[in-house]
CSV table of C-alpha atoms and ligand atoms in Angstrom, one decimal:
chain,number,residue,atom,x,y,z
A,67,MET,CA,93.3,75.1,95.7
A,68,LYS,CA,93.6,78.7,97.0
A,69,ILE,CA,90.6,80.5,95.4
A,70,LYS,CA,89.6,84.0,96.3
A,71,LYS,CA,86.2,85.1,95.0
A,72,PRO,CA,85.7,87.3,93.3
A,73,LEU,CA,89.1,87.5,91.7
A,74,PRO,CA,90.6,91.1,91.8
A,75,GLN,CA,89.3,93.1,88.8
A,76,PRO,CA,92.1,93.9,86.3
A,77,SER,CA,92.7,97.5,85.3
A,78,THR,CA,90.9,99.1,82.4
A,79,ASP,CA,94.0,98.8,80.2
A,80,ALA,CA,94.4,95.1,81.1
A,81,ARG,CA,90.7,94.5,80.3
A,82,GLN,CA,91.1,96.2,77.0
A,83,HIS,CA,94.1,94.1,76.2
A,84,SER,CA,92.1,90.9,77.0
A,85,GLU,CA,89.3,92.1,74.8
A,86,LYS,CA,91.6,92.4,71.9
A,87,LEU,CA,92.8,88.8,72.4
A,88,THR,CA,89.2,87.6,72.9
A,89,GLU,CA,88.3,89.2,69.5
A,90,ARG,CA,91.3,87.3,67.9
A,91,ILE,CA,90.2,84.0,69.4
A,92,CYS,CA,86.6,84.7,68.2
A,93,GLU,CA,87.9,85.3,64.7
A,94,GLU,CA,89.7,81.9,64.9
A,95,ILE,CA,86.5,80.2,66.2
A,96,LYS,CA,84.5,81.7,63.3
A,97,HIS,CA,87.2,80.7,60.8
A,98,HIS,CA,87.0,77.1,62.1
A,99,GLY,CA,83.2,76.8,61.7
A,100,GLY,CA,82.1,77.6,65.3
A,101,SER,CA,84.6,76.0,67.6
A,102,ILE,CA,88.3,75.3,68.2
A,103,SER,CA,90.1,72.7,70.2
A,104,PHE,CA,91.0,73.6,73.8
A,105,ARG,CA,94.7,73.2,72.8
A,106,HIS,CA,94.2,75.9,70.1
A,107,TYR,CA,92.4,78.2,72.7
A,108,MET,CA,95.2,77.7,75.3
A,109,GLU,CA,97.9,78.2,72.6
A,110,MET,CA,96.3,81.6,71.8
A,111,ALA,CA,95.6,82.6,75.4
A,112,LEU,CA,99.3,82.0,76.3
A,113,TYR,CA,101.3,82.6,73.1
A,114,GLU,CA,99.3,84.6,70.5
A,115,PRO,CA,101.8,87.2,69.2
A,116,ALA,CA,101.7,90.5,71.1
A,117,LEU,CA,98.6,89.4,73.0
A,118,GLY,CA,99.1,86.1,74.8
A,119,TYR,CA,99.9,85.8,78.5
A,120,TYR,CA,103.6,84.8,77.9
A,121,VAL,CA,104.3,87.2,75.1
A,122,ALA,CA,102.7,90.4,76.2
A,123,GLY,CA,104.0,93.0,78.7
A,124,LYS,CA,102.7,91.8,82.0
A,125,ARG,CA,104.9,90.7,84.9
A,126,LYS,CA,104.4,87.0,85.5
A,127,LEU,CA,107.0,85.5,87.8
A,128,GLY,CA,108.0,86.5,91.3
A,129,LYS,CA,106.2,88.3,94.1
A,130,GLY,CA,104.8,91.1,91.9
A,131,GLY,CA,103.6,88.7,89.3
A,132,ASP,CA,101.2,85.7,89.3
A,133,PHE,CA,103.3,82.8,90.5
A,134,ILE,CA,106.6,81.9,92.0
A,135,THR,CA,108.9,79.1,90.5
A,136,ALA,CA,111.7,77.3,92.4
A,137,PRO,CA,114.5,79.5,91.0
A,138,GLU,CA,112.6,82.5,92.2
A,139,VAL,CA,112.3,81.0,95.7
A,140,SER,CA,116.0,80.6,96.2
A,141,PRO,CA,119.4,80.5,94.4
A,142,LEU,CA,120.0,77.3,96.4
A,143,PHE,CA,117.7,75.5,93.9
A,144,SER,CA,119.7,76.6,90.8
A,145,GLN,CA,123.0,75.8,92.6
A,146,CYS,CA,121.7,72.2,93.1
A,147,VAL,CA,120.9,72.0,89.4
A,148,ALA,CA,124.3,73.4,88.7
A,149,ASN,CA,125.9,70.7,90.8
A,150,GLN,CA,124.1,68.1,88.6
A,151,CYS,CA,125.4,69.9,85.5
A,152,ILE,CA,129.0,69.8,86.9
A,153,GLN,CA,128.9,66.0,86.9
A,154,ILE,CA,128.2,66.1,83.1
A,155,ILE,CA,130.6,69.0,82.3
A,156,GLU,CA,133.5,67.2,84.1
A,157,LYS,CA,132.9,63.9,82.3
A,158,ILE,CA,132.1,65.0,78.8
A,159,GLN,CA,134.4,67.1,76.6
A,160,HIS,CA,133.0,70.4,75.3
A,161,ALA,CA,129.7,70.1,77.3
A,162,ASP,CA,127.5,73.1,77.1
A,163,ILE,CA,124.1,74.0,78.7
A,164,LEU,CA,120.9,74.7,76.9
A,165,GLU,CA,118.0,76.1,78.9
A,166,PHE,CA,114.4,76.0,77.6
A,167,GLY,CA,111.9,78.6,78.8
A,168,ALA,CA,114.2,80.5,81.0
A,169,GLY,CA,111.5,82.8,82.5
A,170,SER,CA,113.1,85.8,84.2
A,171,GLY,CA,116.6,84.5,83.6
A,172,THR,CA,117.2,84.0,87.4
A,173,MET,CA,118.1,80.3,87.1
A,174,ALA,CA,120.6,81.0,84.2
A,175,ALA,CA,122.3,83.7,86.3
A,176,ASP,CA,122.5,81.6,89.4
A,177,ILE,CA,123.8,78.5,87.6
A,178,LEU,CA,126.4,80.5,85.7
A,179,LEU,CA,127.7,82.1,89.0
A,180,HIS,CA,127.9,78.8,90.7
A,181,LEU,CA,129.7,77.1,87.8
A,182,GLU,CA,132.1,80.0,87.8
A,183,ALA,CA,132.8,79.7,91.5
A,184,LYS,CA,133.4,75.9,91.0
A,185,GLU,CA,135.7,76.7,88.0
A,186,CYS,CA,133.5,74.7,85.8
A,187,LEU,CA,132.0,77.2,83.3
A,188,PRO,CA,130.9,75.8,80.0
A,189,ASP,CA,131.8,77.7,76.8
A,190,HIS,CA,128.2,78.3,76.0
A,191,TYR,CA,124.9,78.7,77.9
A,192,TYR,CA,122.2,78.7,75.4
A,193,ILE,CA,118.6,79.9,76.1
A,194,LEU,CA,115.6,79.0,74.0
A,195,ASP,CA,112.4,80.8,74.9
A,196,VAL,CA,109.2,81.4,72.8
A,197,SER,CA,108.6,84.7,74.5
A,198,PRO,CA,110.3,87.9,73.1
A,199,GLU,CA,109.3,89.8,76.2
A,200,LEU,CA,110.8,87.2,78.5
A,201,LYS,CA,114.0,87.1,76.4
A,202,ALA,CA,114.4,90.9,77.0
A,203,LEU,CA,113.9,90.3,80.8
A,204,GLN,CA,116.5,87.5,80.8
A,205,LYS,CA,119.0,89.8,79.2
A,206,GLU,CA,118.3,92.4,81.8
A,207,THR,CA,118.6,89.9,84.7
A,208,LEU,CA,121.9,88.5,83.4
A,209,SER,CA,123.3,92.0,82.8
A,210,GLN,CA,122.5,93.0,86.4
A,211,SER,CA,123.5,89.7,88.1
A,212,CYS,CA,126.6,88.6,86.1
A,213,PRO,CA,127.5,91.1,83.3
A,214,HIS,CA,131.0,89.5,83.0
A,215,LEU,CA,129.4,86.1,82.1
A,216,LEU,CA,127.2,87.5,79.3
A,217,PRO,CA,129.7,86.5,76.6
A,218,HIS,CA,128.9,82.9,77.5
A,219,VAL,CA,125.2,83.3,76.9
A,220,THR,CA,123.5,83.0,73.5
A,221,TRP,CA,119.8,83.2,72.8
A,222,LEU,CA,118.5,80.8,70.2
A,223,SER,CA,115.3,80.9,68.2
A,224,ALA,CA,115.3,77.1,67.5
A,225,LEU,CA,117.2,74.1,68.6
A,226,PRO,CA,120.8,74.0,67.3
A,227,GLU,CA,121.3,72.4,64.0
A,228,GLN,CA,124.8,71.1,65.0
A,229,PRO,CA,124.7,68.1,67.4
A,230,PHE,CA,124.6,69.3,71.0
A,231,THR,CA,126.7,67.9,73.8
A,232,GLY,CA,126.0,68.7,77.4
A,233,VAL,CA,122.9,69.4,79.5
A,234,ILE,CA,119.4,70.5,78.3
A,235,LEU,CA,117.3,72.0,81.2
A,236,ALA,CA,113.7,72.9,81.4
A,237,ASN,CA,112.1,74.0,84.7
A,238,GLU,CA,108.3,74.4,84.5
A,239,VAL,CA,108.2,74.4,80.7
A,240,LEU,CA,106.2,71.2,80.0
A,241,ASP,CA,103.3,72.5,82.2
A,242,ALA,CA,103.1,75.7,80.1
A,243,MET,CA,102.4,73.7,76.9
A,244,PRO,CA,98.9,73.7,75.5
A,245,VAL,CA,96.8,70.6,76.3
A,246,GLU,CA,93.8,68.8,74.8
A,247,LEU,CA,90.7,68.5,77.1
A,248,PHE,CA,88.5,65.5,77.0
A,249,MET,CA,85.5,64.1,78.8
A,250,MET,CA,84.5,60.5,79.3
A,251,HIS,CA,80.9,59.6,80.1
A,252,GLN,CA,78.9,56.4,79.6
A,253,HIS,CA,81.8,54.7,77.8
A,254,GLN,CA,82.0,57.6,75.3
A,255,THR,CA,85.0,59.8,74.8
A,256,TYR,CA,84.3,63.5,73.9
A,257,GLN,CA,86.8,66.1,72.8
A,258,GLN,CA,86.1,69.3,74.7
A,259,ARG,CA,86.1,72.3,72.3
A,260,VAL,CA,85.8,76.0,72.8
A,261,SER,CA,82.9,78.0,71.3
A,262,PHE,CA,81.7,81.6,71.9
A,263,GLU,CA,78.0,82.0,72.6
A,264,GLU,CA,76.1,85.0,74.0
A,265,GLY,CA,79.3,87.0,74.7
A,266,LYS,CA,81.0,84.1,76.6
A,267,PHE,CA,83.5,81.3,75.9
A,268,LYS,CA,81.9,77.9,76.4
A,269,LEU,CA,83.2,74.3,76.5
A,270,ILE,CA,81.3,72.0,74.2
A,271,ASN,CA,81.6,68.2,74.0
A,272,GLN,CA,82.1,66.8,70.6
A,273,SER,CA,81.8,63.0,70.0
A,274,ILE,CA,84.8,61.5,68.4
A,275,ASN,CA,85.1,58.1,66.8
A,276,GLU,CA,87.8,55.5,67.4
A,277,THR,CA,89.9,56.6,64.4
A,278,ASN,CA,90.2,60.2,65.7
A,279,PRO,CA,93.8,60.9,67.0
A,280,ILE,CA,92.4,62.2,70.3
A,281,HIS,CA,90.4,59.0,70.9
A,282,LYS,CA,93.5,57.0,70.2
A,283,ALA,CA,95.6,59.2,72.6
A,284,VAL,CA,93.0,59.0,75.3
A,285,ASP,CA,92.8,55.2,74.9
A,286,ARG,CA,96.5,55.0,75.5
A,287,LEU,CA,96.2,56.6,78.9
A,288,ALA,CA,95.2,53.2,80.3
A,289,PHE,CA,92.5,54.4,82.6
A,290,ASP,CA,91.3,52.5,85.5
A,291,ARG,CA,88.2,51.0,83.9
A,292,SER,CA,86.6,50.9,87.3
A,293,ILE,CA,85.7,54.6,86.8
A,294,ASP,CA,82.0,54.9,87.2
A,295,SER,CA,80.6,55.3,83.7
A,296,GLU,CA,77.9,57.6,85.0
A,297,LEU,CA,80.6,60.0,86.1
A,298,LYS,CA,81.6,62.8,83.8
A,299,TYR,CA,85.3,62.2,84.0
A,300,GLN,CA,87.2,65.2,82.6
A,301,SER,CA,90.9,65.5,82.1
A,302,GLU,CA,93.6,66.6,79.7
A,303,PHE,CA,96.8,65.4,77.9
A,304,ASN,CA,99.7,67.1,76.4
A,305,PRO,CA,99.9,66.2,72.6
A,306,ASN,CA,103.2,68.0,72.2
A,307,ILE,CA,105.3,65.8,74.4
A,308,ASP,CA,106.3,63.1,71.8
A,309,ASP,CA,107.4,65.6,69.2
A,310,TRP,CA,109.3,67.7,71.7
A,311,ILE,CA,111.2,64.8,73.2
A,312,GLN,CA,111.9,63.5,69.7
A,313,GLN,CA,113.4,66.9,68.8
A,314,LEU,CA,115.5,66.9,71.9
A,315,ASN,CA,116.8,63.4,71.0
A,316,ASP,CA,117.6,64.5,67.5
A,317,CYS,CA,119.6,67.4,68.7
A,318,LEU,CA,121.4,65.8,71.7
A,319,GLU,CA,124.5,63.8,70.7
A,320,GLN,CA,125.7,63.1,74.3
A,321,GLY,CA,124.6,64.2,77.7
A,322,LEU,CA,121.5,64.8,79.9
A,323,VAL,CA,118.0,66.2,79.5
A,324,LEU,CA,116.8,67.3,82.9
A,325,LEU,CA,113.1,68.2,83.2
A,326,ILE,CA,111.6,69.6,86.4
A,327,ASP,CA,107.9,70.2,86.8
A,328,TYR,CA,104.8,69.5,88.9
A,329,GLY,CA,103.1,66.3,87.9
A,330,TYR,CA,102.4,62.6,88.5
A,331,THR,CA,103.0,59.2,87.2
A,332,ARG,CA,100.1,58.1,84.9
A,333,SER,CA,98.3,56.0,87.5
A,334,GLU,CA,98.2,58.9,89.8
A,335,TYR,CA,97.3,61.5,87.1
A,336,TYR,CA,94.4,59.6,85.7
A,337,HIS,CA,93.2,58.3,89.0
A,338,PRO,CA,89.4,57.7,89.2
A,339,GLU,CA,89.2,60.3,91.9
A,340,ARG,CA,90.9,63.0,89.9
A,341,GLU,CA,87.7,63.5,87.9
A,342,ALA,CA,88.2,67.2,87.1
A,343,GLY,CA,91.7,66.9,85.7
A,344,THR,CA,94.6,69.1,86.8
A,345,LEU,CA,94.2,72.3,84.7
A,346,ILE,CA,94.5,75.4,86.8
A,347,CYS,CA,95.0,79.2,86.4
A,348,HIS,CA,97.3,81.6,88.2
A,349,TYR,CA,96.4,85.2,88.8
A,350,GLN,CA,98.2,87.4,91.3
A,351,HIS,CA,99.2,84.3,93.4
A,352,LEU,CA,95.6,83.0,93.5
A,353,VAL,CA,94.8,79.7,92.0
A,354,HIS,CA,91.4,79.0,90.4
A,355,ASN,CA,90.0,77.0,87.5
A,356,ASP,CA,88.1,79.4,85.3
A,357,PHE,CA,90.3,79.2,82.2
A,358,PHE,CA,88.0,81.6,80.3
A,359,TRP,CA,88.6,84.4,82.8
A,360,PHE,CA,90.2,87.4,81.0
A,361,PRO,CA,92.3,85.5,78.4
A,362,GLY,CA,95.8,86.8,78.2
A,363,LEU,CA,95.9,88.1,81.8
A,364,GLN,CA,96.4,84.8,83.6
A,365,ASP,CA,98.5,81.7,83.4
A,366,ILE,CA,96.8,78.5,82.4
A,367,THR,CA,98.7,75.3,83.2
A,368,ALA,CA,98.3,71.5,83.5
A,369,ASN,CA,100.3,69.0,85.4
A,370,VAL,CA,102.8,66.7,83.6
A,371,ASP,CA,102.2,63.0,83.0
A,372,PHE,CA,105.7,61.8,83.6
A,373,THR,CA,104.9,58.3,82.3
A,374,HIS,CA,104.1,60.0,79.0
A,375,VAL,CA,107.6,61.7,79.1
A,376,ALA,CA,109.3,58.4,79.8
A,377,GLU,CA,107.3,56.7,77.0
A,378,ALA,CA,108.3,59.5,74.6
A,379,ALA,CA,111.9,59.0,75.5
A,380,ASN,CA,111.7,55.3,75.1
A,381,LYS,CA,110.1,55.8,71.7
A,382,THR,CA,113.3,57.5,70.6
A,383,ALA,CA,115.2,54.3,71.3
A,384,ASN,CA,112.7,51.5,70.8
A,385,SER,CA,109.8,50.7,68.6
A,386,THR,CA,107.6,50.0,71.7
A,387,ALA,CA,106.3,52.8,73.8
A,388,ASP,CA,105.7,50.7,76.9
A,389,VAL,CA,107.6,51.6,80.0
A,390,ASN,CA,109.3,48.5,81.3
A,391,GLU,CA,112.7,47.7,82.6
A,392,GLU,CA,114.2,46.8,79.3
A,393,SER,CA,113.0,50.1,77.7
A,394,ILE,CA,114.3,52.1,80.7
A,395,ALA,CA,117.7,50.8,79.8
A,396,GLY,CA,117.4,52.5,76.4
A,397,SER,CA,119.8,52.3,73.4
A,398,ALA,CA,122.8,54.1,72.1
A,399,ASN,CA,120.7,56.0,69.5
A,400,GLY,CA,118.0,57.2,71.8
A,401,LEU,CA,117.3,58.6,75.2
A,402,THR,CA,117.5,56.5,78.3
A,403,VAL,CA,115.3,57.3,81.3
A,404,SER,CA,118.1,57.5,83.9
A,405,GLY,CA,116.2,58.9,86.9
A,406,PHE,CA,112.9,60.0,88.3
A,407,THR,CA,112.4,61.4,91.7
A,408,SER,CA,110.8,64.1,93.8
A,409,GLN,CA,112.2,67.6,93.9
A,410,ALA,CA,113.1,67.2,97.6
A,411,ALA,CA,115.1,64.0,96.9
A,412,PHE,CA,116.8,65.5,93.8
A,413,LEU,CA,117.9,68.6,95.8
A,414,THR,CA,119.2,66.3,98.6
A,415,GLY,CA,121.2,64.3,96.1
A,416,CYS,CA,122.6,67.5,94.6
A,417,GLY,CA,124.0,68.7,98.0
A,418,LEU,CA,121.3,71.1,99.2
A,419,GLU,CA,122.3,70.6,102.8
A,420,ALA,CA,126.0,71.5,102.2
A,421,LEU,CA,125.0,74.5,100.1
A,422,PHE,CA,122.7,75.7,102.9
A,423,ILE,CA,125.3,75.3,105.6
A,424,ASN,CA,127.9,77.0,103.5
A,425,LYS,CA,125.6,80.0,102.9
A,426,LEU,CA,124.6,80.1,106.6
A,427,THR,CA,128.3,80.1,107.7
A,428,GLN,CA,128.9,83.1,105.4
A,429,HIS,CA,125.7,84.9,106.4
A,430,PRO,CA,124.5,83.8,109.8
A,431,GLU,CA,122.1,86.8,109.9
A,432,GLN,CA,120.1,85.2,107.1
A,433,GLN,CA,119.3,82.1,109.0
A,434,TYR,CA,115.5,82.6,109.0
A,435,PRO,CA,115.0,83.4,105.3
A,436,LEU,CA,117.5,80.7,104.2
A,437,ALA,CA,115.7,78.1,106.4
A,438,GLN,CA,112.4,79.3,104.9
A,439,GLN,CA,113.7,78.9,101.4
A,440,VAL,CA,114.8,75.3,102.1
A,441,ARG,CA,111.4,74.5,103.5
A,442,THR,CA,109.6,75.9,100.5
A,443,LEU,CA,111.8,73.9,98.1
A,444,SER,CA,111.7,70.6,99.9
A,445,LEU,CA,108.8,70.2,102.3
A,446,PRO,CA,106.2,67.7,101.0
A,447,SER,CA,103.4,70.2,101.7
A,448,GLU,CA,105.2,72.9,99.6
A,449,MET,CA,107.2,72.0,96.4
A,450,GLY,CA,109.1,69.0,97.7
A,451,GLU,CA,106.8,66.2,96.6
A,452,ARG,CA,104.4,67.9,94.1
A,453,PHE,CA,107.4,68.7,91.8
A,454,LYS,CA,109.3,65.8,90.2
A,455,VAL,CA,112.5,65.6,88.3
A,456,ILE,CA,113.1,63.2,85.3
A,457,ALA,CA,116.5,62.6,83.7
A,458,LEU,CA,116.9,61.4,80.2
A,459,THR,CA,120.5,60.6,79.1
A,460,LYS,CA,122.3,59.7,75.9
A,461,ALA,CA,125.7,58.0,75.8
A,462,PHE,CA,126.2,58.7,79.5
A,463,ASP,CA,126.2,55.8,81.9
A,464,ASP,CA,127.3,57.1,85.3
A,465,ASP,CA,124.8,57.2,88.1
A,466,LEU,CA,123.4,60.8,88.4
A,467,ILE,CA,124.0,62.5,91.7
A,468,GLY,CA,120.5,64.0,91.7
A,469,PHE,CA,118.9,60.5,91.9
A,470,SER,CA,121.3,59.1,94.5
A,471,ALA,CA,119.0,59.8,97.5
A,472,MET,CA,115.9,58.2,95.9
A,473,ASP,CA,114.9,57.0,92.5
A,474,PHE,CA,111.2,56.1,91.6
A,475,ARG,CA,111.7,55.0,88.0
A,476,HIS,CA,109.8,51.8,88.9
A,477,LYS,CA,106.6,53.9,89.5
A,478,LEU,CA,106.6,55.3,86.0
B,742,SAM,C1,106.2,78.8,83.9
B,742,SAM,S1,107.5,79.7,83.0
B,742,SAM,C2,108.9,79.0,83.8
B,742,SAM,C3,110.1,79.9,83.7
B,742,SAM,C4,111.4,79.4,84.3
B,742,SAM,N1,111.9,78.2,83.8
B,742,SAM,C5,111.3,79.3,85.8
B,742,SAM,O1,111.3,78.2,86.3
B,742,SAM,O2,111.2,80.3,86.5
B,742,SAM,C6,107.4,78.9,81.4
B,742,SAM,C7,108.5,79.4,80.5
B,742,SAM,O3,108.6,78.5,79.3
B,742,SAM,C8,108.6,79.3,78.1
B,742,SAM,N2,108.0,78.4,77.1
B,742,SAM,C9,106.8,77.8,77.0
B,742,SAM,N3,106.7,77.0,76.0
B,742,SAM,C10,108.0,76.9,75.4
B,742,SAM,C11,108.5,76.2,74.3
B,742,SAM,N4,107.8,75.3,73.6
B,742,SAM,N5,109.8,76.4,74.1
B,742,SAM,C12,110.6,77.3,74.8
B,742,SAM,N6,110.1,78.0,75.8
B,742,SAM,C13,108.8,77.8,76.1
B,742,SAM,C14,107.8,80.5,78.5
B,742,SAM,O4,108.0,81.6,77.7
B,742,SAM,C15,108.3,80.8,79.9
B,742,SAM,O5,109.6,81.4,79.9
């Protein structure tokens, strides 16, 4: 973790903005009798209207922001994703694309330009984002990069009511969803809640009994019971995954859901040695773990439990949530887990090398930056292994190109 201490002090305006959000959170804490769940705190810190990190005016993505995502590293990433889309668009009639959480709009622009070059443009490219501020930025990016393709783009405020056919994409969206925090100590599970005491936010541990939904959720995480019971084992889980995947299933008639994010399989995520969980904060390209530092001015994010995603997909098709070979096969009414791999292997399967060579041939003077981009996207020490890709399909049986180099479904 790249921590610089002390973190750079925000400007007076930024601090005043954070104070307003802090006051709102305090009102909420008071309203709930002295504490709120961490999920509630994170929801407000990131999405409170006009104040939260993702919905207020600060630049977040790219060099001048707080963090860089793969589409911001290189158009080669989005071109690979577009190649995966082409496989679906060529096979399914009237296939469209729907992107969740499109950030700055860079991936949408690069995908559309690549599909146009390949003469494979869908009629519609839908974008669904919770952030009004980012929607405005997406419009600006697309107007600058590909104004002639704007008629293909529609911004949605909810999932389409009509059945959707095609590809649903989400890059780094699951990690931006609010999580519940918990702690296990001496065979007891505690929900970690947020209170405000002596002018500071504070985490408090609240005992929960076995009927509490959080206890049930934690119990399902199948911990290695060899965890030392004296250890204060702290972690988190995303309670939104099941509903979100169910909604995607209800909306998708035929096609592919492609989710890309940093994360682990469950046994890696809840490993005995990962005793402090995975929750981190980003501020001006520094990573730290003080999630109470100036709410609204920094990103707060947790890794994704991909086994949970696979279970949620299997639930749409089966009554059992276990991940096993039979459930991976899925059913006609639900989602099938059709691939799980590292970002590096996915990009290889989608033709990264050919895209790189093609670009190099056109622009030999860009050899160094292009090679650097490929390294960042695919080296194990950069984004190559930490980021994973999971594919959920419905009524689509062909092997997906993105998982042709390597498929780790058996590890889920
Ligand atoms: C970490 S950014 C990733 C942006 C972009 N996908 C990229 O890779 O550059 C998270 C994005 O997801 C959006 N977001 C978060 N939760 C969402 C949800 N439930 N539905 C739609 N968008 C969401 C945020 O507004 C933001 O645009």
